[in-house]
């Protein structure tokens, strides 16, 4: 996998908008904060770093756009095509101290059980390989989160290990990319200054 961000890479100058069957994967907007604040106030967010107060939710929310600016890749906001509603996030994730570059996902309350997490994470994984040059990726899933375990397994990921995570434990699922043997690790990206990012 190439280092990130690469100023010469065509994907580095804007957050790309992607489509799946029922969703648009796009850059985050200010209006997306309210549903994300509600998500982080809900106990369902316990598997994603919550619950937390509104000011902390704002900082978490701001990280998503900042991740694109600093790493050259990141998570997308998920918009339901049929309604235009914000339904969650999914994408590429590698904050400081993380185990490896990851495919991540989370849905806001009211949008579970529709297959959106699998659909969005699968599209993000496709983009990681086809657009960003990743060779493989992991997903870190709390052992107490059977819904996300099911998503990882529907994506074809294999459980590789169990690690200490936050106040509990998490499974590390590995997604195998084209031409990569199972268990191969992705070299750690080394960020470089990319200058100003144009968000769209």
Coordinates of N, CA and C in Angstrom, one line a residue:
X1 N 0.9 -1.2 0.0 CA 0.0 0.0 0.0 C 0.9 1.2 0.0
X2 N 0.6 2.2 -0.8 CA 1.4 3.4 -0.9 C 1.2 4.3 0.3
X3 N 2.2 5.2 0.6 CA 2.1 6.1 1.7 C 0.9 7.1 1.4
X4 N 0.4 7.7 2.5 CA -0.7 8.6 2.4 C -0.3 9.9 3.2
X5 N -0.9 11.0 2.8 CA -1.5 11.3 1.5 C -0.5 11.6 0.4
X6 N -0.7 11.3 -0.8 CA 0.1 11.5 -1.9 C -0.4 12.7 -2.7
X7 N 0.2 13.8 -2.7 CA -0.4 15.0 -3.4 C -0.6 14.8 -4.9
X8 N 0.1 13.8 -5.5 CA -0.1 13.6 -6.9 C -1.3 12.7 -7.2
X9 N -1.8 12.0 -6.1 CA -2.9 11.1 -6.3 C -4.2 11.8 -6.6
X10 N -4.9 11.4 -7.7 CA -6.1 12.2 -8.1 C -7.2 12.2 -7.0
X11 N -7.2 11.3 -6.1 CA -8.2 11.3 -5.0 C -7.9 12.2 -3.9
X12 N -6.7 12.8 -3.8 CA -6.2 13.6 -2.7 C -6.7 15.0 -2.7
X13 N -7.3 15.5 -3.8 CA -7.6 16.9 -3.9 C -9.1 17.2 -3.5
X14 N -9.9 16.2 -3.3 CA -11.3 16.3 -2.8 C -11.7 15.0 -2.2
X15 N -12.7 15.1 -1.4 CA -13.3 13.9 -0.8 C -14.3 13.4 -1.9
X16 N -14.0 12.2 -2.5 CA -14.8 11.7 -3.6 C -16.2 11.4 -3.1
X17 N -17.2 11.5 -3.9 CA -18.6 11.0 -3.6 C -18.7 9.7 -4.3
X18 N -19.2 8.7 -3.6 CA -19.4 7.4 -4.1 C -20.9 7.0 -4.0
X19 N -21.3 6.1 -4.9 CA -22.7 5.6 -4.9 C -22.7 4.1 -4.6
X20 N -23.7 3.6 -3.9 CA -24.0 2.2 -3.8 C -25.5 2.1 -4.2
X21 N -26.0 0.9 -4.1 CA -27.4 0.7 -4.6 C -28.4 1.7 -4.0
X22 N -28.3 1.9 -2.7 CA -29.3 2.7 -2.0 C -28.7 3.9 -1.3
X23 N -27.4 4.1 -1.3 CA -26.8 5.1 -0.5 C -25.9 6.0 -1.4
X24 N -25.7 7.2 -0.9 CA -24.6 8.1 -1.4 C -23.6 8.2 -0.3
X25 N -22.3 8.0 -0.6 CA -21.2 8.2 0.4 C -20.6 9.5 0.0
X26 N -20.7 10.5 0.9 CA -20.3 11.8 0.6 C -19.5 12.4 1.8
X27 N -19.0 13.6 1.5 CA -18.3 14.4 2.6 C -19.4 14.8 3.7
X28 N -18.9 14.9 4.9 CA -19.7 15.4 6.0 C -20.1 16.9 5.8
X29 N -21.3 17.2 6.3 CA -21.8 18.6 6.3 C -22.2 19.0 7.7
X30 N -22.2 20.3 7.9 CA -22.6 20.8 9.3 C -24.0 20.2 9.7
X31 N -24.9 20.0 8.8 CA -26.2 19.5 9.1 C -26.2 18.1 9.6
X32 N -25.1 17.4 9.3 CA -25.0 16.0 9.8 C -24.7 15.9 11.3
X33 N -24.3 17.0 11.9 CA -24.0 16.9 13.3 C -25.1 16.6 14.2
X34 N -26.3 17.1 13.9 CA -27.5 16.8 14.8 C -27.8 15.3 14.9
X35 N -27.9 14.6 13.8 CA -28.1 13.1 14.0 C -26.9 12.4 14.6
X36 N -25.7 12.9 14.4 CA -24.5 12.3 15.0 C -24.5 12.6 16.5
X37 N -24.9 13.8 16.9 CA -25.0 14.1 18.3 C -26.0 13.2 19.0
X38 N -27.2 13.0 18.3 CA -28.2 12.1 18.9 C -27.6 10.6 19.0
X39 N -26.8 10.2 18.0 CA -26.2 8.9 18.0 C -25.3 8.8 19.3
X40 N -24.4 9.8 19.5 CA -23.5 9.7 20.6 C -24.2 9.9 21.9
X41 N -25.4 10.4 22.0 CA -26.1 10.5 23.2 C -26.9 9.2 23.5
X42 N -27.0 8.3 22.6 CA -27.7 7.1 22.7 C -26.8 5.9 23.2
X43 N -27.3 5.0 24.0 CA -26.5 3.9 24.5 C -26.0 3.0 23.3
X44 N -26.7 3.1 22.2 CA -26.2 2.3 21.0 C -24.8 2.6 20.6
X45 N -24.4 3.9 20.9 CA -23.0 4.3 20.6 C -21.9 3.7 21.4
X46 N -22.3 2.9 22.4 CA -21.3 2.3 23.3 C -20.3 1.5 22.5
X47 N -20.7 1.0 21.4 CA -19.7 0.2 20.6 C -18.9 1.1 19.7
X48 N -19.1 2.4 19.7 CA -18.4 3.3 18.9 C -17.8 4.5 19.6
X49 N -17.5 4.3 20.9 CA -16.8 5.4 21.6 C -17.8 6.3 22.4
X50 N -19.1 5.9 22.5 CA -20.0 6.7 23.2 C -20.5 5.9 24.4
X51 N -21.6 6.4 25.0 CA -22.2 7.7 24.9 C -21.3 8.8 25.4
X52 N -21.6 10.0 25.0 CA -20.8 11.2 25.4 C -21.7 12.4 25.3
X53 N -21.3 13.5 26.0 CA -22.0 14.8 25.9 C -21.8 15.4 24.5
X54 N -22.7 16.4 24.3 CA -22.8 17.1 23.0 C -21.4 17.7 22.6
X55 N -20.7 18.3 23.5 CA -19.4 19.0 23.1 C -18.4 17.9 22.7
X56 N -18.4 16.8 23.4 CA -17.5 15.7 23.0 C -17.9 15.1 21.6
X57 N -19.2 15.0 21.4 CA -19.7 14.5 20.2 C -19.3 15.4 19.0
X58 N -19.2 16.7 19.3 CA -18.8 17.6 18.2 C -17.3 17.4 17.8
X59 N -16.5 17.1 18.8 CA -15.1 16.8 18.6 C -14.9 15.5 17.8
X60 N -15.7 14.5 18.1 CA -15.7 13.3 17.4 C -16.1 13.5 15.9
X61 N -17.2 14.3 15.8 CA -17.7 14.6 14.5 C -16.7 15.3 13.6
X62 N -16.0 16.3 14.2 CA -15.0 17.1 13.5 C -13.8 16.2 13.0
X63 N -13.5 15.2 13.7 CA -12.4 14.3 13.4 C -12.6 13.6 12.0
X64 N -13.9 13.4 11.6 CA -14.1 12.7 10.4 C -13.6 13.5 9.2
X65 N -13.9 14.8 9.2 CA -13.4 15.6 8.1 C -11.9 15.9 8.3
X66 N -11.4 16.0 9.5 CA -10.0 16.2 9.7 C -9.2 15.0 9.3
X67 N -9.7 13.8 9.5 CA -9.0 12.6 9.0 C -8.7 12.7 7.6
X68 N -9.6 13.1 6.8 CA -9.4 13.3 5.3 C -8.3 14.3 5.1
X69 N -8.3 15.4 5.8 CA -7.3 16.5 5.6 C -5.9 16.0 6.0
X70 N -5.8 15.2 7.0 CA -4.4 14.8 7.5 C -3.9 13.5 6.9
X71 N -4.8 12.5 6.6 CA -4.5 11.2 6.1 C -4.6 11.1 4.6
X72 N -5.5 11.9 4.0 CA -5.8 11.8 2.6 C -6.9 10.8 2.3
X73 N -7.5 10.2 3.3 CA -8.6 9.3 3.2 C -9.4 9.3 4.5
X74 N -10.6 8.8 4.6 CA -11.4 8.8 5.8 C -12.7 8.3 5.6
X75 N -13.6 8.5 6.6 CA -15.0 8.0 6.6 C -15.9 9.0 5.8
X76 N -16.9 8.4 5.2 CA -17.9 9.2 4.4 C -19.2 9.2 5.3
X77 N -20.0 10.3 5.1 CA -21.3 10.4 5.6 C -22.2 9.5 4.6
X78 N -23.2 8.9 5.2 CA -24.1 8.0 4.4 C -25.4 8.7 4.3
X79 N -25.9 8.9 3.0 CA -27.1 9.5 2.7 C -28.0 8.5 2.0
X80 N -29.2 8.3 2.5 CA -30.2 7.4 1.9 C -30.7 8.1 0.6
X81 N -30.6 7.4 -0.5 CA -31.0 8.0 -1.8 C -32.5 8.3 -1.8
X82 N -33.3 7.4 -1.3 CA -34.7 7.5 -1.4 C -35.3 8.7 -0.6
X83 N -34.7 9.1 0.5 CA -35.2 10.1 1.3 C -34.3 11.3 1.5
X84 N -33.0 11.2 1.2 CA -32.0 12.2 1.5 C -31.6 12.3 2.9
X85 N -32.0 11.3 3.7 CA -31.7 11.3 5.2 C -30.3 10.9 5.4
X86 N -29.7 11.5 6.4 CA -28.4 11.0 6.9 C -28.6 9.8 7.8
X87 N -27.9 8.7 7.5 CA -28.1 7.4 8.1 C -26.9 6.9 8.9
X88 N -25.8 7.5 8.7 CA -24.6 7.0 9.5 C -23.3 7.3 8.8
X89 N -22.3 6.5 9.0 CA -21.0 6.7 8.4 C -20.3 5.4 8.1
X90 N -19.4 5.4 7.1 CA -18.6 4.3 6.8 C -17.4 4.8 6.0
X91 N -16.3 4.0 6.1 CA -15.2 4.4 5.3 C -13.9 3.9 5.8
X92 N -12.8 4.7 5.5 CA -11.4 4.3 5.7 C -11.0 5.1 7.0
X93 N -10.3 4.3 7.9 CA -10.1 4.9 9.2 C -8.7 4.4 9.7
X94 N -7.8 5.4 10.1 CA -6.5 5.0 10.7 C -6.0 6.2 11.5
X95 N -6.7 6.4 12.7 CA -6.2 7.5 13.6 C -4.9 7.0 14.3
X96 N -4.2 8.0 14.9 CA -3.0 7.7 15.6 C -3.2 6.6 16.7
X97 N -2.3 5.6 16.7 CA -2.4 4.5 17.6 C -3.2 3.3 17.2
X98 N -3.9 3.4 16.1 CA -4.8 2.4 15.6 C -4.0 1.2 15.2
X99 N -4.6 0.0 15.2 CA -3.9 -1.2 15.0 C -3.4 -1.3 13.5
X100 N -4.3 -1.0 12.6 CA -3.9 -0.9 11.1 C -5.0 -0.1 10.4
X101 N -4.8 0.3 9.2 CA -5.8 0.9 8.4 C -7.1 0.0 8.4
X102 N -8.2 0.7 8.6 CA -9.5 -0.1 8.9 C -10.6 0.4 8.0
X103 N -11.6 -0.5 7.8 CA -12.9 -0.2 7.2 C -13.8 -0.1 8.4
X104 N -14.4 1.1 8.6 CA -15.3 1.3 9.8 C -16.7 1.6 9.3
X105 N -17.6 1.5 10.2 CA -19.0 1.8 9.9 C -19.8 2.0 11.2
X106 N -20.9 2.8 11.1 CA -21.8 3.0 12.2 C -23.1 3.6 11.7
X107 N -24.2 3.2 12.2 CA -25.5 3.7 11.7 C -26.2 4.4 12.9
X108 N -26.9 5.5 12.6 CA -27.6 6.2 13.6 C -28.9 5.5 13.9
X109 N -29.5 5.7 15.1 CA -30.8 5.0 15.4 C -31.8 5.2 14.4
X110 N -32.6 4.2 14.2 CA -33.7 4.2 13.2 C -33.3 3.6 11.8
X111 N -32.0 3.3 11.6 CA -31.6 2.8 10.3 C -30.9 1.5 10.4
X112 N -31.0 0.8 11.5 CA -30.5 -0.5 11.6 C -31.4 -1.6 11.0
X113 N -30.8 -2.7 10.6 CA -31.6 -3.8 10.1 C -32.0 -3.7 8.7
X114 N -31.4 -2.8 7.9 CA -31.7 -2.6 6.5 C -30.6 -3.0 5.6
X115 N -29.5 -3.5 6.2 CA -28.4 -3.9 5.4 C -27.5 -2.7 4.9
X116 N -27.7 -1.5 5.5 CA -26.9 -0.4 5.1 C -25.5 -0.5 5.5
X117 N -25.2 -1.0 6.6 CA -23.8 -1.1 7.1 C -23.0 -2.0 6.1
X118 N -23.5 -3.1 5.8 CA -22.8 -4.0 4.9 C -22.7 -3.4 3.5
X119 N -23.7 -2.7 3.0 CA -23.7 -2.1 1.7 C -22.6 -1.0 1.7
X120 N -22.6 -0.1 2.7 CA -21.7 1.0 2.7 C -20.3 0.6 3.0
X121 N -20.1 -0.4 3.9 CA -18.7 -0.8 4.2 C -18.1 -1.6 3.0
X122 N -19.0 -2.3 2.3 CA -18.5 -3.0 1.1 C -18.1 -2.0 0.0
X123 N -18.8 -0.9 -0.2 CA -18.5 0.1 -1.2 C -17.2 0.8 -0.7
X124 N -17.0 1.1 0.5 CA -15.8 1.7 1.0 C -14.6 0.8 0.8
X125 N -14.8 -0.5 1.1 CA -13.7 -1.4 0.9 C -13.3 -1.5 -0.6
X126 N -14.3 -1.5 -1.5 CA -14.0 -1.5 -2.9 C -13.2 -0.2 -3.3
X127 N -13.5 0.9 -2.7 CA -12.8 2.2 -3.0 C -11.4 2.1 -2.5
X128 N -11.3 1.5 -1.3 CA -9.9 1.4 -0.7 C -9.0 0.7 -1.6
X129 N -9.4 -0.4 -2.2 CA -8.6 -1.1 -3.1 C -8.4 -0.5 -4.5
X130 N -9.6 0.0 -5.1 CA -9.5 0.4 -6.4 C -9.0 1.9 -6.6
X131 N -9.4 2.7 -5.6 CA -9.1 4.2 -5.7 C -7.9 4.6 -4.9
X132 N -7.6 3.9 -3.8 CA -6.6 4.4 -2.8 C -5.4 3.4 -2.8
X133 N -5.4 2.3 -3.5 CA -4.3 1.5 -3.5 C -4.0 0.6 -2.3
X134 N -5.0 0.4 -1.5 CA -4.8 -0.5 -0.3 C -4.7 -1.9 -0.8
X135 N -3.9 -2.7 -0.1 CA -3.8 -4.1 -0.4 C -4.7 -5.0 0.5
X136 N -4.9 -4.6 1.7 CA -5.8 -5.2 2.6 C -6.2 -4.2 3.6
X137 N -7.1 -4.6 4.5 CA -7.6 -3.8 5.6 C -8.2 -4.6 6.7
X138 N -8.3 -4.1 7.9 CA -9.0 -4.8 9.0 C -10.2 -4.0 9.3
X139 N -11.0 -4.7 10.1 CA -12.1 -4.0 10.9 C -12.0 -4.5 12.3
X140 N -12.0 -3.5 13.2 CA -11.9 -3.8 14.7 C -13.3 -3.7 15.2
X141 N -13.8 -4.9 15.8 CA -15.2 -5.0 16.2 C -15.2 -5.5 17.6
X142 N -15.9 -4.7 18.5 CA -16.0 -5.1 19.9 C -16.7 -6.5 20.0
X143 N -16.2 -7.3 20.9 CA -16.7 -8.7 21.0 C -18.2 -8.7 21.5
X144 N -18.6 -7.5 22.0 CA -20.0 -7.4 22.5 C -20.9 -6.8 21.4
X145 N -20.4 -6.7 20.2 CA -21.2 -6.1 19.1 C -21.5 -7.2 18.0
X146 N -22.5 -8.0 18.3 CA -22.8 -9.1 17.3 C -23.2 -8.6 16.0
X147 N -23.9 -7.4 15.9 CA -24.4 -6.9 14.6 C -23.2 -6.6 13.7
X148 N -22.2 -6.0 14.3 CA -21.0 -5.6 13.4 C -20.1 -6.9 13.1
X149 N -20.1 -7.8 14.0 CA -19.5 -9.1 13.7 C -20.2 -9.7 12.5
X150 N -21.5 -9.7 12.4 CA -22.2 -10.2 11.3 C -21.9 -9.4 10.0
X151 N -21.7 -8.1 10.1 CA -21.4 -7.3 8.9 C -20.0 -7.7 8.4
X152 N -19.0 -7.8 9.3 CA -17.7 -8.2 8.9 C -17.7 -9.5 8.2
X153 N -18.4 -10.5 8.7 CA -18.4 -11.8 8.2 C -19.2 -11.8 6.8
X154 N -20.2 -11.0 6.7 CA -20.9 -10.9 5.4 C -20.0 -10.3 4.4
X155 N -19.1 -9.4 4.8 CA -18.1 -8.9 3.8 C -17.0 -9.9 3.4
X156 N -17.0 -11.0 4.1 CA -16.0 -12.0 3.8 C -14.8 -11.9 4.6
X157 N -14.7 -11.1 5.6 CA -13.6 -10.9 6.4 C -13.4 -12.1 7.3
X158 N -12.2 -12.4 7.7 CA -11.8 -13.5 8.6 C -11.4 -13.0 9.9
X159 N -11.9 -13.6 11.0 CA -11.4 -13.2 12.3 C -10.0 -13.7 12.5
X160 N -9.1 -12.7 12.8 CA -7.7 -12.9 12.9 C -7.1 -13.0 14.3
X161 N -7.7 -12.2 15.2 CA -7.2 -12.1 16.5 C -8.2 -11.4 17.4
X162 N -7.9 -11.5 18.7 CA -8.7 -10.7 19.7 C -7.7 -9.8 20.5
X163 N -8.0 -8.5 20.6 CA -7.1 -7.6 21.2 C -7.8 -6.8 22.4
X164 N -7.0 -6.3 23.3 CA -7.6 -5.4 24.3 C -8.1 -4.1 23.6
X165 N -9.3 -3.6 23.9 CA -9.8 -2.4 23.2 C -10.7 -1.7 24.1
X166 N -10.3 -0.4 24.3 CA -11.0 0.5 25.2 C -11.2 -0.3 26.6
X167 N -12.4 -0.4 27.1 CA -12.5 -1.1 28.4 C -12.8 -2.6 28.2
X168 N -12.7 -3.1 27.0 CA -13.1 -4.5 26.8 C -12.1 -5.2 25.8
X169 N -12.7 -6.0 25.0 CA -11.9 -6.7 23.9 C -12.6 -6.5 22.6
X170 N -11.8 -6.7 21.6 CA -12.3 -6.6 20.2 C -11.7 -7.6 19.3
X171 N -12.5 -8.1 18.3 CA -12.0 -8.9 17.3 C -11.3 -8.1 16.2
X172 N -10.3 -8.6 15.7 CA -9.7 -8.0 14.5 C -10.0 -8.9 13.3
X173 N -10.8 -8.3 12.4 CA -11.2 -9.1 11.2 C -10.4 -8.5 10.0
X174 N -9.9 -9.4 9.2 CA -9.1 -9.0 8.1 C -9.9 -9.2 6.8
X175 N -9.9 -8.2 6.0 CA -10.4 -8.2 4.6 C -9.3 -8.5 3.7
X176 N -9.4 -9.5 2.9 CA -8.4 -9.9 1.9 C -8.6 -9.2 0.6
X177 N -7.6 -8.5 0.2 CA -7.7 -7.8 -1.1 C -7.2 -8.6 -2.3
X178 N -7.4 -8.2 -3.5 CA -6.9 -8.9 -4.7 C -5.4 -9.1 -4.6
X179 N -5.0 -10.4 -4.9 CA -3.6 -10.7 -5.0 C -2.9 -10.7 -3.7
X180 N -3.6 -10.7 -2.5 CA -2.9 -10.7 -1.3 C -3.3 -12.0 -0.5
X181 N -2.3 -12.7 0.0 CA -2.6 -13.9 0.7 C -3.3 -13.6 2.0
X182 N -4.1 -14.5 2.5 CA -4.7 -14.3 3.8 C -3.7 -14.1 4.9
X183 N -3.9 -13.2 5.8 CA -2.9 -12.9 6.9 C -1.9 -11.9 6.5
X184 N -1.8 -11.5 5.2 CA -0.8 -10.4 4.9 C -1.1 -9.1 5.5
X185 N -0.2 -8.4 6.0 CA -0.4 -7.1 6.7 C -0.2 -6.0 5.8
X186 N -1.0 -4.9 6.0 CA -0.9 -3.7 5.2 C 0.2 -2.8 5.8
X187 N 1.2 -2.4 5.1 CA 2.2 -1.5 5.6 C 1.6 -0.2 6.2
X188 N 2.1 0.3 7.2 CA 1.6 1.5 7.9 C 1.7 2.7 7.0
X189 N 0.7 3.5 6.7 CA 0.8 4.7 6.0 C 1.6 5.7 6.7
X190 N 2.4 6.5 6.0 CA 3.2 7.5 6.6 C 2.7 8.9 6.0
X191 N 1.9 9.6 6.8 CA 1.3 10.8 6.3 C 2.3 11.9 5.9
X192 N 2.0 12.6 4.8 CA 2.8 13.8 4.4 C 1.9 14.9 4.3
X193 N 2.4 16.1 4.3 CA 1.6 17.3 4.2 C 1.0 17.4 2.8
X194 N -0.3 17.5 2.7 CA -1.0 17.6 1.4 C -1.5 19.0 1.1
X195 N -1.3 19.9 2.0 CA -1.8 21.3 1.7 C -3.3 21.3 2.0
X196 N -4.0 22.3 1.5 CA -5.4 22.5 1.7 C -6.2 21.5 0.9
X197 N -7.2 20.9 1.6 CA -8.1 19.9 0.9 C -9.3 20.7 0.5
X198 N -9.8 20.4 -0.7 CA -11.1 20.9 -1.2 C -12.1 19.9 -0.9
X199 N -13.1 20.3 0.0 CA -14.1 19.4 0.4 C -15.3 19.7 -0.5
X200 N -16.0 18.6 -0.9 CA -17.2 18.8 -1.7 C -18.2 17.7 -1.3

